[in-house]
Amino acid sequence: MSPSSTVPVRDLTKTGIPTLADIGDRLQGGAWTFVILGGLLLALGLVLQAERGWANLLLTAFNLACVGLGGLFLLAIQSITGARWSDPILKAHRAMPALLPVAGVLMLLLAYGAAVLYPWARPGADLDPVLHGRLAWLNTPFFFGRVILIFAAWIWAGRRLARQGRGAAAFILIFALTFCLANFDWLMSLEPIWSSTIFAIYGFSGMFLQGIAIVTISAIVLRRVGLIPAVSKAQNHDLGKLLFAFSSFWAYIFLSQFLLIWYANLPEETGPLRLLLQAPWVPLFYLNLLLNFGLPFVLLLQRKAKTSETVLLATCAILLVGRWLDLYLQIMPPVLRGAAPAFGLPELGGILLQLGAGHLACWPVFMKDVNPSQELPQAD
């Protein structure tokens, strides 16, 4: 072949077909915009509406931590069971733990607003008879010391699992203990008198469902940009079945907790439900059920729907909105102390920060060992 008949690699960009590097540059720029804008809106919320600002920072930190843990838990389960169906989408699992350091930093920032969120962190808490006997565990230095230890354990065990493929059983053991503790510490102690023995399982059901939704979206998007081309309808169907099953599992745990609290009618257990069943919050209470169970159940009921990328993407988007709302309903009512729900600058800032930080943390992992000059595949 003569030299004139060859086409240099750099000339591929003249074809008008974007490369992975082009896509990555554009997405990185947009992600930084989201992070900066989200951070500014959250900071403005902290100044203007301290309760909502700090509550949304807690929601953002906890949600990002759950995304990272969801990817690791899925990876650990597949490692222990020797599952092979998920081999083409392991890249998506291994990227999600990169969010844990980001979530840890955001969680530690709550030290400056702990007194706004947590009754036990306020001056004079030792005089409150409700908190008597609880302050040995619920105090600011010990609380944030546990935050550091929990994230250190997650990051250490998670990196060992994601990078070396080792320690799946150890991770599940560490996860089971620390995730229960995190739910009790970070969320339940917003209303210290409240208790629920099933609360950690409820938190796990939402976290796991969210992890499956993120992995499903990542697998479909990465297939379309050519990073994991081996994803097929078989993998889509398996992910659709997981979404369907664990959406139903979330609803089962939700109903179990609700019925136990309703039937026993104990004052120390009914606090959050009393707030949610008041007039301003009732529509969101039912919307939570619709987003996390009702719509996914209907959309994924047919076998064909579980192989459709369009249906899967729509269902995952609904579930991620539902997960955000679920955490919102766990955090906001006790923080706002009965005030009506609101959506404004702090909420928008938290959402933008989650989207931007999620991309900035995960995209470099997706691009690892990939030729950035690779062109996008043509549509099927």
mmCIF file of C-alpha atoms in Angstrom:
data_model
loop_
_atom_site.group_PDB
_atom_site.id
_atom_site.type_symbol
_atom_site.label_atom_id
_atom_site.label_comp_id
_atom_site.label_asym_id
_atom_site.label_seq_id
_atom_site.Cartn_x
_atom_site.Cartn_y
_atom_site.Cartn_z
ATOM 1 C CA MET A 1 0.000 0.000 0.000
ATOM 2 C CA SER A 2 1.425 3.395 -0.939
ATOM 3 C CA PRO A 3 1.938 6.097 1.706
ATOM 4 C CA SER A 4 -0.675 8.294 0.024
ATOM 5 C CA SER A 5 -3.345 5.664 0.610
ATOM 6 C CA THR A 6 -2.884 5.519 4.398
ATOM 7 C CA VAL A 7 -4.894 7.692 6.779
ATOM 8 C CA PRO A 8 -3.127 8.910 9.932
ATOM 9 C CA VAL A 9 -4.956 8.200 13.185
ATOM 10 C CA ARG A 10 -5.208 11.911 13.953
ATOM 11 C CA ASP A 11 -7.243 12.465 10.778
ATOM 12 C CA LEU A 12 -10.070 10.370 12.191
ATOM 13 C CA THR A 13 -11.280 13.448 14.037
ATOM 14 C CA LYS A 14 -12.002 15.089 10.657
ATOM 15 C CA THR A 15 -14.744 12.583 9.973
ATOM 16 C CA GLY A 16 -17.043 14.389 12.407
ATOM 17 C CA ILE A 17 -17.450 11.256 14.556
ATOM 18 C CA PRO A 18 -16.625 12.114 18.187
ATOM 19 C CA THR A 19 -14.021 10.049 20.008
ATOM 20 C CA LEU A 20 -14.168 8.933 23.624
ATOM 21 C CA ALA A 21 -11.729 11.722 24.473
ATOM 22 C CA ASP A 22 -14.120 14.265 22.925
ATOM 23 C CA ILE A 23 -17.055 12.883 24.881
ATOM 24 C CA GLY A 24 -14.992 12.749 28.086
ATOM 25 C CA ASP A 25 -13.846 16.362 27.752
ATOM 26 C CA ARG A 26 -17.386 17.596 27.235
ATOM 27 C CA LEU A 27 -18.776 15.579 30.122
ATOM 28 C CA GLN A 28 -15.952 16.587 32.461
ATOM 29 C CA GLY A 29 -16.593 20.255 31.738
ATOM 30 C CA GLY A 30 -20.292 19.831 32.410
ATOM 31 C CA ALA A 31 -19.611 17.857 35.592
ATOM 32 C CA TRP A 32 -17.353 20.593 36.975
ATOM 33 C CA THR A 33 -20.096 23.108 36.202
ATOM 34 C CA PHE A 34 -22.574 20.978 38.165
ATOM 35 C CA VAL A 35 -20.174 20.641 41.104
ATOM 36 C CA ILE A 36 -19.381 24.352 41.306
ATOM 37 C CA LEU A 37 -22.982 25.461 40.811
ATOM 38 C CA GLY A 38 -24.284 22.824 43.212
ATOM 39 C CA GLY A 39 -21.729 23.782 45.848
ATOM 40 C CA LEU A 40 -22.628 27.470 45.527
ATOM 41 C CA LEU A 41 -26.355 26.766 45.812
ATOM 42 C CA LEU A 42 -25.794 24.568 48.856
ATOM 43 C CA ALA A 43 -23.582 27.220 50.462
ATOM 44 C CA LEU A 44 -26.240 29.836 49.767
ATOM 45 C CA GLY A 45 -28.825 27.532 51.319
ATOM 46 C CA LEU A 46 -26.680 27.165 54.437
ATOM 47 C CA VAL A 47 -26.658 30.944 54.830
ATOM 48 C CA LEU A 48 -30.305 31.629 54.040
ATOM 49 C CA GLN A 49 -32.001 28.437 55.293
ATOM 50 C CA ALA A 50 -29.607 26.637 57.604
ATOM 51 C CA GLU A 51 -31.854 23.678 58.433
ATOM 52 C CA ARG A 52 -32.554 22.817 54.803
ATOM 53 C CA GLY A 53 -28.964 23.503 53.768
ATOM 54 C CA TRP A 54 -27.411 21.129 56.290
ATOM 55 C CA ALA A 55 -30.154 18.537 55.748
ATOM 56 C CA ASN A 56 -29.450 18.518 52.010
ATOM 57 C CA LEU A 57 -25.724 18.173 52.647
ATOM 58 C CA LEU A 58 -26.490 15.107 54.780
ATOM 59 C CA LEU A 59 -28.786 13.758 52.047
ATOM 60 C CA THR A 60 -26.091 14.302 49.402
ATOM 61 C CA ALA A 61 -23.340 12.654 51.448
ATOM 62 C CA PHE A 62 -25.483 9.659 52.407
ATOM 63 C CA ASN A 63 -26.805 9.191 48.876
ATOM 64 C CA LEU A 64 -23.297 9.223 47.349
ATOM 65 C CA ALA A 65 -22.111 6.752 49.981
ATOM 66 C CA CYS A 66 -25.023 4.442 49.128
ATOM 67 C CA VAL A 67 -24.145 4.550 45.415
ATOM 68 C CA GLY A 68 -20.556 3.514 46.160
ATOM 69 C CA LEU A 69 -21.651 0.789 48.559
ATOM 70 C CA GLY A 70 -24.266 -0.480 46.120
ATOM 71 C CA GLY A 71 -21.618 -1.110 43.469
ATOM 72 C CA LEU A 72 -19.335 -2.831 45.961
ATOM 73 C CA PHE A 73 -22.095 -5.011 47.387
ATOM 74 C CA LEU A 74 -23.116 -6.172 43.919
ATOM 75 C CA LEU A 75 -19.471 -6.899 43.111
ATOM 76 C CA ALA A 76 -19.006 -8.851 46.358
ATOM 77 C CA ILE A 77 -22.119 -10.967 45.775
ATOM 78 C CA GLN A 78 -21.038 -11.842 42.251
ATOM 79 C CA SER A 79 -17.537 -12.696 43.448
ATOM 80 C CA ILE A 80 -18.792 -15.020 46.182
ATOM 81 C CA THR A 81 -21.337 -16.778 43.969
ATOM 82 C CA GLY A 82 -18.966 -17.054 40.991
ATOM 83 C CA ALA A 83 -21.517 -15.388 38.719
ATOM 84 C CA ARG A 84 -20.421 -15.078 35.092
ATOM 85 C CA TRP A 85 -23.409 -13.289 33.571
ATOM 86 C CA SER A 86 -22.196 -9.977 34.960
ATOM 87 C CA ASP A 87 -18.625 -10.138 33.603
ATOM 88 C CA PRO A 88 -19.305 -7.598 30.810
ATOM 89 C CA ILE A 89 -20.577 -4.975 33.269
ATOM 90 C CA LEU A 90 -17.979 -5.300 36.037
ATOM 91 C CA LYS A 91 -16.417 -2.008 34.912
ATOM 92 C CA ALA A 92 -19.574 -0.233 36.099
ATOM 93 C CA HIS A 93 -19.351 -1.927 39.508
ATOM 94 C CA ARG A 94 -15.706 -1.041 39.973
ATOM 95 C CA ALA A 95 -16.238 2.650 39.216
ATOM 96 C CA MET A 96 -18.896 3.335 41.821
ATOM 97 C CA PRO A 97 -16.675 2.922 44.948
ATOM 98 C CA ALA A 98 -14.715 6.001 43.820
ATOM 99 C CA LEU A 99 -17.579 8.017 45.329
ATOM 100 C CA LEU A 100 -16.839 6.914 48.901
ATOM 101 C CA PRO A 101 -14.004 9.413 49.602
ATOM 102 C CA VAL A 102 -16.182 12.236 48.248
ATOM 103 C CA ALA A 103 -19.076 11.160 50.460
ATOM 104 C CA GLY A 104 -16.748 10.894 53.453
ATOM 105 C CA VAL A 105 -15.496 14.464 53.036
ATOM 106 C CA LEU A 106 -19.052 15.790 52.722
ATOM 107 C CA MET A 107 -20.105 13.832 55.797
ATOM 108 C CA LEU A 108 -17.277 15.316 57.861
ATOM 109 C CA LEU A 109 -18.363 18.833 56.851
ATOM 110 C CA LEU A 110 -21.519 18.187 58.863
ATOM 111 C CA ALA A 111 -19.430 18.709 62.002
ATOM 112 C CA TYR A 112 -20.001 22.439 61.468
ATOM 113 C CA GLY A 113 -23.774 21.996 61.324
ATOM 114 C CA ALA A 114 -24.373 19.086 63.678
ATOM 115 C CA ALA A 115 -26.176 21.315 66.181
ATOM 116 C CA VAL A 116 -28.656 22.337 63.478
ATOM 117 C CA LEU A 117 -29.465 18.751 62.494
ATOM 118 C CA TYR A 118 -29.157 16.664 65.637
ATOM 119 C CA PRO A 119 -30.921 17.468 68.946
ATOM 120 C CA TRP A 120 -28.195 15.665 70.915
ATOM 121 C CA ALA A 121 -25.521 18.029 69.508
ATOM 122 C CA ARG A 122 -27.220 21.225 70.710
ATOM 123 C CA PRO A 123 -26.202 23.175 73.790
ATOM 124 C CA GLY A 124 -28.094 21.992 76.835
ATOM 125 C CA ALA A 125 -28.773 18.530 75.410
ATOM 126 C CA ASP A 126 -27.596 16.993 78.681
ATOM 127 C CA LEU A 127 -30.576 18.639 80.423
ATOM 128 C CA ASP A 128 -33.125 17.031 78.102
ATOM 129 C CA PRO A 129 -34.697 13.982 79.815
ATOM 130 C CA VAL A 130 -35.384 12.421 76.404
ATOM 131 C CA LEU A 131 -31.636 12.311 75.716
ATOM 132 C CA HIS A 132 -30.679 11.063 79.169
ATOM 133 C CA GLY A 133 -28.504 7.954 78.802
ATOM 134 C CA ARG A 134 -28.022 8.469 75.069
ATOM 135 C CA LEU A 135 -25.289 11.095 75.151
ATOM 136 C CA ALA A 136 -22.556 8.589 75.970
ATOM 137 C CA TRP A 137 -23.013 7.360 72.407
ATOM 138 C CA LEU A 138 -24.511 10.408 70.714
ATOM 139 C CA ASN A 139 -21.944 13.148 71.200
ATOM 140 C CA THR A 140 -20.118 15.129 68.538
ATOM 141 C CA PRO A 141 -16.495 13.860 68.965
ATOM 142 C CA PHE A 142 -17.519 10.196 69.196
ATOM 143 C CA PHE A 143 -20.060 10.563 66.377
ATOM 144 C CA PHE A 144 -17.579 11.971 63.848
ATOM 145 C CA GLY A 145 -14.889 9.613 65.062
ATOM 146 C CA ARG A 146 -17.208 6.799 64.028
ATOM 147 C CA VAL A 147 -17.789 8.530 60.687
ATOM 148 C CA ILE A 148 -14.029 8.453 60.023
ATOM 149 C CA LEU A 149 -13.701 4.793 61.051
ATOM 150 C CA ILE A 150 -16.720 3.726 58.981
ATOM 151 C CA PHE A 151 -15.519 5.415 55.796
ATOM 152 C CA ALA A 152 -11.964 4.176 56.355
ATOM 153 C CA ALA A 153 -13.287 0.604 56.600
ATOM 154 C CA TRP A 154 -15.450 1.014 53.496
ATOM 155 C CA ILE A 155 -12.662 2.552 51.409
ATOM 156 C CA TRP A 156 -10.048 -0.009 52.492
ATOM 157 C CA ALA A 157 -12.256 -3.061 51.970
ATOM 158 C CA GLY A 158 -13.781 -1.583 48.819
ATOM 159 C CA ARG A 159 -10.464 -0.879 47.104
ATOM 160 C CA ARG A 160 -9.199 -4.333 47.951
ATOM 161 C CA LEU A 161 -12.302 -5.856 46.398
ATOM 162 C CA ALA A 162 -12.575 -3.583 43.353
ATOM 163 C CA ARG A 163 -8.878 -3.551 42.406
ATOM 164 C CA GLN A 164 -7.699 -6.986 43.486
ATOM 165 C CA GLY A 165 -10.926 -8.983 43.395
ATOM 166 C CA ARG A 166 -10.223 -10.233 46.913
ATOM 167 C CA GLY A 167 -11.946 -10.021 50.262
ATOM 168 C CA ALA A 168 -15.582 -10.275 49.148
ATOM 169 C CA ALA A 169 -16.647 -12.135 52.302
ATOM 170 C CA ALA A 170 -14.734 -9.710 54.512
ATOM 171 C CA PHE A 171 -16.357 -6.755 52.774
ATOM 172 C CA ILE A 172 -19.871 -8.146 53.297
ATOM 173 C CA LEU A 173 -19.165 -8.664 56.997
ATOM 174 C CA ILE A 174 -17.745 -5.147 57.392
ATOM 175 C CA PHE A 175 -20.594 -3.718 55.340
ATOM 176 C CA ALA A 176 -23.304 -5.466 57.375
ATOM 177 C CA LEU A 177 -22.018 -4.063 60.656
ATOM 178 C CA THR A 178 -21.065 -0.565 59.540
ATOM 179 C CA PHE A 179 -24.044 0.139 57.281
ATOM 180 C CA CYS A 180 -26.461 -0.696 60.086
ATOM 181 C CA LEU A 181 -24.497 1.605 62.371
ATOM 182 C CA ALA A 182 -24.456 4.390 59.756
ATOM 183 C CA ASN A 183 -28.243 4.259 59.343
ATOM 184 C CA PHE A 184 -28.821 4.405 63.085
ATOM 185 C CA ASP A 185 -26.242 7.158 63.641
ATOM 186 C CA TRP A 186 -26.742 9.439 60.659
ATOM 187 C CA LEU A 187 -30.485 9.156 60.021
ATOM 188 C CA MET A 188 -32.310 7.698 63.000
ATOM 189 C CA SER A 189 -30.595 9.988 65.515
ATOM 190 C CA LEU A 190 -32.186 13.005 63.776
ATOM 191 C CA GLU A 191 -35.066 12.098 66.099
ATOM 192 C CA PRO A 192 -33.337 10.357 69.039
ATOM 193 C CA ILE A 193 -36.494 9.133 70.730
ATOM 194 C CA TRP A 194 -37.511 7.200 67.616
ATOM 195 C CA SER A 195 -36.510 3.553 67.182
ATOM 196 C CA SER A 196 -37.168 0.854 64.618
ATOM 197 C CA THR A 197 -35.461 -2.527 64.610
ATOM 198 C CA ILE A 198 -36.081 -2.923 60.865
ATOM 199 C CA PHE A 199 -34.726 0.495 59.893
ATOM 200 C CA ALA A 200 -31.287 -0.761 58.785
ATOM 201 C CA ILE A 201 -32.876 -3.408 56.554
ATOM 202 C CA TYR A 202 -35.107 -0.727 55.054
ATOM 203 C CA GLY A 203 -32.019 1.383 54.363
ATOM 204 C CA PHE A 204 -30.292 -1.616 52.773
ATOM 205 C CA SER A 205 -33.258 -2.305 50.475
ATOM 206 C CA GLY A 206 -33.165 1.248 49.139
ATOM 207 C CA MET A 207 -29.373 1.259 48.817
ATOM 208 C CA PHE A 208 -29.268 -2.049 46.931
ATOM 209 C CA LEU A 209 -32.096 -1.056 44.582
ATOM 210 C CA GLN A 210 -30.318 2.224 43.883
ATOM 211 C CA GLY A 211 -27.068 0.380 43.178
ATOM 212 C CA ILE A 212 -28.766 -1.897 40.645
ATOM 213 C CA ALA A 213 -30.333 1.138 38.932
ATOM 214 C CA ILE A 214 -26.973 2.938 38.673
ATOM 215 C CA VAL A 215 -25.247 -0.179 37.319
ATOM 216 C CA THR A 216 -28.039 -0.656 34.754
ATOM 217 C CA ILE A 217 -27.777 2.915 33.491
ATOM 218 C CA SER A 218 -23.968 2.687 33.399
ATOM 219 C CA ALA A 219 -24.018 -0.609 31.499
ATOM 220 C CA ILE A 220 -26.394 0.730 28.832
ATOM 221 C CA VAL A 221 -24.629 4.067 28.413
ATOM 222 C CA LEU A 222 -21.153 2.504 28.360
ATOM 223 C CA ARG A 223 -22.292 -0.012 25.751
ATOM 224 C CA ARG A 224 -23.544 2.813 23.571
ATOM 225 C CA VAL A 225 -20.224 4.663 23.757
ATOM 226 C CA GLY A 226 -18.274 1.474 23.112
ATOM 227 C CA LEU A 227 -16.588 1.017 26.504
ATOM 228 C CA ILE A 228 -18.285 -2.315 27.276
ATOM 229 C CA PRO A 229 -19.564 -3.575 23.909
ATOM 230 C CA ALA A 230 -20.200 -7.114 25.201
ATOM 231 C CA VAL A 231 -23.401 -6.091 27.009
ATOM 232 C CA SER A 232 -26.315 -7.840 25.329
ATOM 233 C CA LYS A 233 -30.040 -8.357 25.789
ATOM 234 C CA ALA A 234 -29.235 -11.210 28.158
ATOM 235 C CA GLN A 235 -27.485 -8.848 30.589
ATOM 236 C CA ASN A 236 -30.284 -6.305 30.188
ATOM 237 C CA HIS A 237 -32.834 -8.966 31.039
ATOM 238 C CA ASP A 238 -30.899 -10.029 34.145
ATOM 239 C CA LEU A 239 -30.612 -6.415 35.312
ATOM 240 C CA GLY A 240 -34.320 -5.896 34.630
ATOM 241 C CA LYS A 241 -35.171 -8.926 36.769
ATOM 242 C CA LEU A 242 -33.026 -7.572 39.597
ATOM 243 C CA LEU A 243 -34.739 -4.189 39.388
ATOM 244 C CA PHE A 244 -38.167 -5.822 39.437
ATOM 245 C CA ALA A 245 -37.301 -8.144 42.330
ATOM 246 C CA PHE A 246 -35.673 -5.600 44.604
ATOM 247 C CA SER A 247 -38.276 -2.936 43.937
ATOM 248 C CA SER A 248 -40.752 -5.472 45.295
ATOM 249 C CA PHE A 249 -38.373 -6.235 48.181
ATOM 250 C CA TRP A 250 -38.202 -2.522 49.048
ATOM 251 C CA ALA A 251 -41.998 -2.365 49.100
ATOM 252 C CA TYR A 252 -42.141 -5.454 51.336
ATOM 253 C CA ILE A 253 -39.740 -3.927 53.874
ATOM 254 C CA PHE A 254 -41.530 -0.578 53.685
ATOM 255 C CA LEU A 255 -44.858 -2.257 54.433
ATOM 256 C CA SER A 256 -43.340 -4.408 57.183
ATOM 257 C CA GLN A 257 -41.943 -1.368 59.003
ATOM 258 C CA PHE A 258 -45.135 0.630 58.487
ATOM 259 C CA LEU A 259 -47.415 -2.123 59.785
ATOM 260 C CA LEU A 260 -45.242 -2.816 62.833
ATOM 261 C CA ILE A 261 -45.278 0.851 63.810
ATOM 262 C CA TRP A 262 -48.994 1.280 63.062
ATOM 263 C CA TYR A 263 -50.055 -1.865 64.922
ATOM 264 C CA ALA A 264 -47.951 -1.334 68.058
ATOM 265 C CA ASN A 265 -48.722 2.416 68.186
ATOM 266 C CA LEU A 266 -45.875 3.104 70.632
ATOM 267 C CA PRO A 267 -44.969 6.783 71.076
ATOM 268 C CA GLU A 268 -41.246 6.180 70.564
ATOM 269 C CA GLU A 269 -41.937 4.485 67.209
ATOM 270 C CA THR A 270 -44.635 6.645 65.663
ATOM 271 C CA GLY A 271 -42.736 9.963 65.468
ATOM 272 C CA PRO A 272 -41.691 9.967 61.781
ATOM 273 C CA LEU A 273 -44.987 8.506 60.566
ATOM 274 C CA ARG A 274 -46.990 11.117 62.442
ATOM 275 C CA LEU A 275 -45.103 13.814 60.545
ATOM 276 C CA LEU A 276 -45.380 12.080 57.159
ATOM 277 C CA LEU A 277 -49.116 11.504 57.518
ATOM 278 C CA GLN A 278 -49.824 15.172 58.208
ATOM 279 C CA ALA A 279 -51.442 17.159 55.392
ATOM 280 C CA PRO A 280 -48.373 18.853 53.815
ATOM 281 C CA TRP A 281 -46.410 15.595 53.595
ATOM 282 C CA VAL A 282 -49.104 13.078 52.599
ATOM 283 C CA PRO A 283 -48.738 13.541 48.791
ATOM 284 C CA LEU A 284 -44.993 12.896 49.034
ATOM 285 C CA PHE A 285 -45.627 9.826 51.197
ATOM 286 C CA TYR A 286 -47.724 8.228 48.447
ATOM 287 C CA LEU A 287 -45.459 9.522 45.679
ATOM 288 C CA ASN A 288 -42.610 7.661 47.373
ATOM 289 C CA LEU A 289 -44.525 4.392 47.038
ATOM 290 C CA LEU A 290 -45.411 5.146 43.424
ATOM 291 C CA LEU A 291 -41.828 5.928 42.344
ATOM 292 C CA ASN A 292 -40.063 3.123 44.198
ATOM 293 C CA PHE A 293 -42.589 0.367 43.597
ATOM 294 C CA GLY A 294 -45.762 1.193 41.664
ATOM 295 C CA LEU A 295 -44.314 2.494 38.390
ATOM 296 C CA PRO A 296 -41.311 0.078 38.252
ATOM 297 C CA PHE A 297 -43.647 -2.863 38.895
ATOM 298 C CA VAL A 298 -45.920 -1.896 36.005
ATOM 299 C CA LEU A 299 -43.101 -0.990 33.607
ATOM 300 C CA LEU A 300 -41.083 -4.180 34.183
ATOM 301 C CA LEU A 301 -43.910 -6.671 34.493
ATOM 302 C CA GLN A 302 -43.552 -7.997 30.932
ATOM 303 C CA ARG A 303 -40.494 -9.981 29.870
ATOM 304 C CA LYS A 304 -39.989 -7.857 26.760
ATOM 305 C CA ALA A 305 -39.760 -4.703 28.885
ATOM 306 C CA LYS A 306 -36.798 -6.121 30.792
ATOM 307 C CA THR A 307 -34.728 -6.323 27.592
ATOM 308 C CA SER A 308 -35.671 -2.869 26.280
ATOM 309 C CA GLU A 309 -32.962 -0.302 26.974
ATOM 310 C CA THR A 310 -35.500 2.521 26.727
ATOM 311 C CA VAL A 311 -37.761 0.963 29.360
ATOM 312 C CA LEU A 312 -34.806 0.114 31.605
ATOM 313 C CA LEU A 313 -33.413 3.650 31.426
ATOM 314 C CA ALA A 314 -36.823 5.155 32.184
ATOM 315 C CA THR A 315 -37.365 2.774 35.098
ATOM 316 C CA CYS A 316 -33.920 3.469 36.549
ATOM 317 C CA ALA A 317 -34.470 7.216 36.301
ATOM 318 C CA ILE A 318 -37.770 6.835 38.168
ATOM 319 C CA LEU A 319 -36.105 4.706 40.845
ATOM 320 C CA LEU A 320 -33.257 7.176 41.364
ATOM 321 C CA VAL A 321 -35.749 10.026 41.795
ATOM 322 C CA GLY A 322 -37.667 7.777 44.164
ATOM 323 C CA ARG A 323 -34.532 7.008 46.159
ATOM 324 C CA TRP A 324 -33.792 10.713 46.532
ATOM 325 C CA LEU A 325 -37.367 11.297 47.689
ATOM 326 C CA ASP A 326 -37.162 8.362 50.105
ATOM 327 C CA LEU A 327 -34.078 9.863 51.779
ATOM 328 C CA TYR A 328 -35.691 13.311 51.707
ATOM 329 C CA LEU A 329 -38.664 11.922 53.659
ATOM 330 C CA GLN A 330 -36.343 10.294 56.192
ATOM 331 C CA ILE A 331 -34.275 13.442 56.791
ATOM 332 C CA MET A 332 -36.427 16.536 56.256
ATOM 333 C CA PRO A 333 -39.501 16.065 58.516
ATOM 334 C CA PRO A 334 -37.550 15.828 61.805
ATOM 335 C CA VAL A 335 -35.141 18.582 60.756
ATOM 336 C CA LEU A 336 -37.893 20.971 59.683
ATOM 337 C CA ARG A 337 -39.868 20.108 62.856
ATOM 338 C CA GLY A 338 -43.260 19.837 61.213
ATOM 339 C CA ALA A 339 -42.881 22.619 58.642
ATOM 340 C CA ALA A 340 -44.191 22.021 55.125
ATOM 341 C CA PRO A 341 -41.884 20.377 52.565
ATOM 342 C CA ALA A 342 -40.078 22.662 50.157
ATOM 343 C CA PHE A 343 -37.897 22.406 47.066
ATOM 344 C CA GLY A 344 -35.532 25.245 46.299
ATOM 345 C CA LEU A 345 -31.886 26.245 46.103
ATOM 346 C CA PRO A 346 -30.517 23.791 48.738
ATOM 347 C CA GLU A 347 -32.292 20.811 47.166
ATOM 348 C CA LEU A 348 -31.247 21.765 43.638
ATOM 349 C CA GLY A 349 -27.684 22.353 44.812
ATOM 350 C CA GLY A 350 -27.500 18.922 46.422
ATOM 351 C CA ILE A 351 -28.800 17.200 43.289
ATOM 352 C CA LEU A 352 -26.348 19.028 41.006
ATOM 353 C CA LEU A 353 -23.476 18.243 43.369
ATOM 354 C CA GLN A 354 -24.385 14.545 43.339
ATOM 355 C CA LEU A 355 -24.549 14.408 39.540
ATOM 356 C CA GLY A 356 -21.295 16.313 39.020
ATOM 357 C CA ALA A 357 -19.293 14.546 41.716
ATOM 358 C CA GLY A 358 -20.598 11.180 40.548
ATOM 359 C CA HIS A 359 -19.333 11.730 37.023
ATOM 360 C CA LEU A 360 -15.974 13.212 38.052
ATOM 361 C CA ALA A 361 -15.288 10.276 40.374
ATOM 362 C CA CYS A 362 -16.459 7.468 38.086
ATOM 363 C CA TRP A 363 -15.538 8.555 34.546
ATOM 364 C CA PRO A 364 -11.725 8.142 35.008
ATOM 365 C CA VAL A 365 -12.360 4.555 36.126
ATOM 366 C CA PHE A 366 -14.516 3.932 33.066
ATOM 367 C CA MET A 367 -11.763 5.315 30.816
ATOM 368 C CA LYS A 368 -8.954 3.313 32.410
ATOM 369 C CA ASP A 369 -7.112 1.073 29.937
ATOM 370 C CA VAL A 370 -9.159 2.509 27.049
ATOM 371 C CA ASN A 371 -7.734 4.158 23.928
ATOM 372 C CA PRO A 372 -9.175 7.716 24.124
ATOM 373 C CA SER A 373 -8.931 8.158 20.327
ATOM 374 C CA GLN A 374 -11.430 5.315 19.860
ATOM 375 C CA GLU A 375 -14.464 6.427 17.857
ATOM 376 C CA LEU A 376 -17.990 5.973 19.086
ATOM 377 C CA PRO A 377 -19.711 2.930 17.610
ATOM 378 C CA GLN A 378 -22.407 3.463 15.044
ATOM 379 C CA ALA A 379 -25.983 2.952 16.160
ATOM 380 C CA ASP A 380 -27.447 -0.497 15.607
#
